[in-house]
């Protein structure tokens, strides 16, 4: 008797991006390649499982007055079975994405490229 193996069990391993929202008031929507993948409530943390690959990470929300907050997207590449923890901080209508070391990944000046965690890389020409 011949057994058929499920191909999806052997091809791609899951990776994970964890988001912590440091705001006491605002919730934020996580966008990967333009698609909403989850909402992070104030002072909460959520993990999002992703397939290994390249992503444009963007975050949207609104401030206390209901005005939209802005986030400069980052280009993120994540390898098989890797994870990264990112923190969301909003000040003056702008949303900042920070890595575990406290580096703002979507800052406004210079170039920020390289590894931010084991198996996780960003390539962001910052203008």
PDB file of C-alpha atoms in Angstrom:
ATOM      1  CA  UNK A   1       0.000   0.000   0.000  1.00  0.00           C
ATOM      2  CA  UNK A   2       1.415   3.363  -1.049  1.00  0.00           C
ATOM      3  CA  UNK A   3       1.078   6.354   1.291  1.00  0.00           C
ATOM      4  CA  UNK A   4       0.600   9.871   0.000  1.00  0.00           C
ATOM      5  CA  UNK A   5       2.429  12.536   1.966  1.00  0.00           C
ATOM      6  CA  UNK A   6       0.835  15.918   2.505  1.00  0.00           C
ATOM      7  CA  UNK A   7       3.160  18.303   0.561  1.00  0.00           C
ATOM      8  CA  UNK A   8       2.344  21.355   2.686  1.00  0.00           C
ATOM      9  CA  UNK A   9       3.782  19.635   5.759  1.00  0.00           C
ATOM     10  CA  UNK A  10       7.251  19.506   4.236  1.00  0.00           C
ATOM     11  CA  UNK A  11       7.623  22.682   2.200  1.00  0.00           C
ATOM     12  CA  UNK A  12       7.387  25.827   4.312  1.00  0.00           C
ATOM     13  CA  UNK A  13       7.903  26.310   8.023  1.00  0.00           C
ATOM     14  CA  UNK A  14       5.995  29.052   9.821  1.00  0.00           C
ATOM     15  CA  UNK A  15       7.690  32.197  11.064  1.00  0.00           C
ATOM     16  CA  UNK A  16       6.272  34.769  13.446  1.00  0.00           C
ATOM     17  CA  UNK A  17       6.200  38.529  13.940  1.00  0.00           C
ATOM     18  CA  UNK A  18       5.082  39.678  17.396  1.00  0.00           C
ATOM     19  CA  UNK A  19       3.795  43.230  17.864  1.00  0.00           C
ATOM     20  CA  UNK A  20       3.567  45.119  21.159  1.00  0.00           C
ATOM     21  CA  UNK A  21       1.434  48.261  21.293  1.00  0.00           C
ATOM     22  CA  UNK A  22       2.922  50.705  23.820  1.00  0.00           C
ATOM     23  CA  UNK A  23       0.016  53.162  23.504  1.00  0.00           C
ATOM     24  CA  UNK A  24      -2.400  53.443  26.405  1.00  0.00           C
ATOM     25  CA  UNK A  25      -5.269  54.646  24.202  1.00  0.00           C
ATOM     26  CA  UNK A  26      -4.944  53.687  20.546  1.00  0.00           C
ATOM     27  CA  UNK A  27      -5.247  50.414  18.689  1.00  0.00           C
ATOM     28  CA  UNK A  28      -3.325  49.751  15.464  1.00  0.00           C
ATOM     29  CA  UNK A  29      -3.953  47.614  12.408  1.00  0.00           C
ATOM     30  CA  UNK A  30      -1.028  45.561  11.103  1.00  0.00           C
ATOM     31  CA  UNK A  31      -0.732  45.555   7.297  1.00  0.00           C
ATOM     32  CA  UNK A  32       1.497  43.064   5.472  1.00  0.00           C
ATOM     33  CA  UNK A  33       1.786  43.681   1.732  1.00  0.00           C
ATOM     34  CA  UNK A  34      -1.268  45.928   1.972  1.00  0.00           C
ATOM     35  CA  UNK A  35      -3.533  43.360   3.669  1.00  0.00           C
ATOM     36  CA  UNK A  36      -4.804  43.731   7.231  1.00  0.00           C
ATOM     37  CA  UNK A  37      -3.425  40.875   9.351  1.00  0.00           C
ATOM     38  CA  UNK A  38      -4.575  41.835  12.838  1.00  0.00           C
ATOM     39  CA  UNK A  39      -5.255  44.599  15.337  1.00  0.00           C
ATOM     40  CA  UNK A  40      -3.110  45.339  18.377  1.00  0.00           C
ATOM     41  CA  UNK A  41      -5.118  46.790  21.258  1.00  0.00           C
ATOM     42  CA  UNK A  42      -3.613  49.338  23.690  1.00  0.00           C
ATOM     43  CA  UNK A  43      -0.883  47.888  25.949  1.00  0.00           C
ATOM     44  CA  UNK A  44      -1.310  44.445  24.353  1.00  0.00           C
ATOM     45  CA  UNK A  45       0.868  42.085  22.335  1.00  0.00           C
ATOM     46  CA  UNK A  46      -0.181  39.857  19.429  1.00  0.00           C
ATOM     47  CA  UNK A  47       1.769  37.305  17.382  1.00  0.00           C
ATOM     48  CA  UNK A  48       1.144  36.967  13.638  1.00  0.00           C
ATOM     49  CA  UNK A  49       2.224  33.785  11.876  1.00  0.00           C
ATOM     50  CA  UNK A  50       3.705  34.385   8.426  1.00  0.00           C
ATOM     51  CA  UNK A  51       5.280  32.309   5.700  1.00  0.00           C
ATOM     52  CA  UNK A  52       8.991  32.954   5.227  1.00  0.00           C
ATOM     53  CA  UNK A  53       9.608  35.663   2.659  1.00  0.00           C
ATOM     54  CA  UNK A  54       9.674  39.384   1.962  1.00  0.00           C
ATOM     55  CA  UNK A  55       6.999  41.729   3.279  1.00  0.00           C
ATOM     56  CA  UNK A  56       6.138  45.389   3.251  1.00  0.00           C
ATOM     57  CA  UNK A  57       5.086  46.106   6.814  1.00  0.00           C
ATOM     58  CA  UNK A  58       2.808  49.052   7.460  1.00  0.00           C
ATOM     59  CA  UNK A  59       0.741  50.071  10.474  1.00  0.00           C
ATOM     60  CA  UNK A  60      -2.364  52.236  10.502  1.00  0.00           C
ATOM     61  CA  UNK A  61      -4.381  53.738  13.302  1.00  0.00           C
ATOM     62  CA  UNK A  62      -5.962  56.926  14.573  1.00  0.00           C
ATOM     63  CA  UNK A  63      -5.070  59.266  17.398  1.00  0.00           C
ATOM     64  CA  UNK A  64      -7.224  60.462  20.305  1.00  0.00           C
ATOM     65  CA  UNK A  65      -8.967  63.036  18.087  1.00  0.00           C
ATOM     66  CA  UNK A  66      -9.834  60.396  15.488  1.00  0.00           C
ATOM     67  CA  UNK A  67      -7.314  61.695  12.929  1.00  0.00           C
ATOM     68  CA  UNK A  68      -5.347  59.093  10.975  1.00  0.00           C
ATOM     69  CA  UNK A  69      -1.859  58.278  12.190  1.00  0.00           C
ATOM     70  CA  UNK A  70       0.905  57.710   9.666  1.00  0.00           C
ATOM     71  CA  UNK A  71       3.570  55.041   9.423  1.00  0.00           C
ATOM     72  CA  UNK A  72       6.425  54.827   6.952  1.00  0.00           C
ATOM     73  CA  UNK A  73       6.411  51.201   5.711  1.00  0.00           C
ATOM     74  CA  UNK A  74       9.458  48.992   6.152  1.00  0.00           C
ATOM     75  CA  UNK A  75      10.716  46.181   3.928  1.00  0.00           C
ATOM     76  CA  UNK A  76      11.194  43.041   6.014  1.00  0.00           C
ATOM     77  CA  UNK A  77      12.561  39.620   5.058  1.00  0.00           C
ATOM     78  CA  UNK A  78      12.027  36.708   7.442  1.00  0.00           C
ATOM     79  CA  UNK A  79      13.531  33.212   7.155  1.00  0.00           C
ATOM     80  CA  UNK A  80      12.049  29.780   7.977  1.00  0.00           C
ATOM     81  CA  UNK A  81      11.124  29.255  11.633  1.00  0.00           C
ATOM     82  CA  UNK A  82      12.382  32.698  12.695  1.00  0.00           C
ATOM     83  CA  UNK A  83      10.649  35.254  14.842  1.00  0.00           C
ATOM     84  CA  UNK A  84      10.990  38.923  15.621  1.00  0.00           C
ATOM     85  CA  UNK A  85       9.391  41.155  18.243  1.00  0.00           C
ATOM     86  CA  UNK A  86       8.521  44.692  17.113  1.00  0.00           C
ATOM     87  CA  UNK A  87       7.186  47.536  19.231  1.00  0.00           C
ATOM     88  CA  UNK A  88       4.734  50.213  18.077  1.00  0.00           C
ATOM     89  CA  UNK A  89       5.075  53.745  19.465  1.00  0.00           C
ATOM     90  CA  UNK A  90       3.062  56.747  18.241  1.00  0.00           C
ATOM     91  CA  UNK A  91       3.939  60.387  18.775  1.00  0.00           C
ATOM     92  CA  UNK A  92       2.629  63.486  16.973  1.00  0.00           C
ATOM     93  CA  UNK A  93       0.525  61.521  14.426  1.00  0.00           C
ATOM     94  CA  UNK A  94       3.526  59.392  13.368  1.00  0.00           C
ATOM     95  CA  UNK A  95       3.817  55.698  14.202  1.00  0.00           C
ATOM     96  CA  UNK A  96       7.277  54.358  14.949  1.00  0.00           C
ATOM     97  CA  UNK A  97       8.274  50.712  14.544  1.00  0.00           C
ATOM     98  CA  UNK A  98      11.098  49.677  16.889  1.00  0.00           C
ATOM     99  CA  UNK A  99      13.125  46.484  17.144  1.00  0.00           C
ATOM    100  CA  UNK A 100      14.064  44.749  20.400  1.00  0.00           C
ATOM    101  CA  UNK A 101      17.221  46.890  20.735  1.00  0.00           C
ATOM    102  CA  UNK A 102      15.200  50.117  20.556  1.00  0.00           C
ATOM    103  CA  UNK A 103      16.229  51.116  17.019  1.00  0.00           C
ATOM    104  CA  UNK A 104      13.483  52.856  15.060  1.00  0.00           C
ATOM    105  CA  UNK A 105      13.142  50.893  11.836  1.00  0.00           C
ATOM    106  CA  UNK A 106      11.078  53.479   9.972  1.00  0.00           C
ATOM    107  CA  UNK A 107      13.052  56.586  10.942  1.00  0.00           C
ATOM    108  CA  UNK A 108      13.192  59.571   8.608  1.00  0.00           C
ATOM    109  CA  UNK A 109      16.888  60.040   7.736  1.00  0.00           C
ATOM    110  CA  UNK A 110      19.754  57.958   6.410  1.00  0.00           C
ATOM    111  CA  UNK A 111      19.752  54.295   5.411  1.00  0.00           C
ATOM    112  CA  UNK A 112      18.818  51.457   7.716  1.00  0.00           C
ATOM    113  CA  UNK A 113      19.595  48.003   6.372  1.00  0.00           C
ATOM    114  CA  UNK A 114      20.700  44.742   7.926  1.00  0.00           C
ATOM    115  CA  UNK A 115      19.778  42.041  10.416  1.00  0.00           C
ATOM    116  CA  UNK A 116      17.465  43.063  13.245  1.00  0.00           C
ATOM    117  CA  UNK A 117      17.041  39.547  14.649  1.00  0.00           C
ATOM    118  CA  UNK A 118      18.263  36.045  13.845  1.00  0.00           C
ATOM    119  CA  UNK A 119      16.977  35.352  10.322  1.00  0.00           C
ATOM    120  CA  UNK A 120      15.175  38.704  10.023  1.00  0.00           C
ATOM    121  CA  UNK A 121      16.488  41.484   7.787  1.00  0.00           C
ATOM    122  CA  UNK A 122      15.263  44.918   6.796  1.00  0.00           C
ATOM    123  CA  UNK A 123      16.270  46.828   3.673  1.00  0.00           C
ATOM    124  CA  UNK A 124      14.993  50.368   3.973  1.00  0.00           C
ATOM    125  CA  UNK A 125      16.356  53.344   2.161  1.00  0.00           C
ATOM    126  CA  UNK A 126      15.017  56.032   4.495  1.00  0.00           C
ATOM    127  CA  UNK A 127      14.294  59.410   2.922  1.00  0.00           C
TER     128      UNK A 127
END
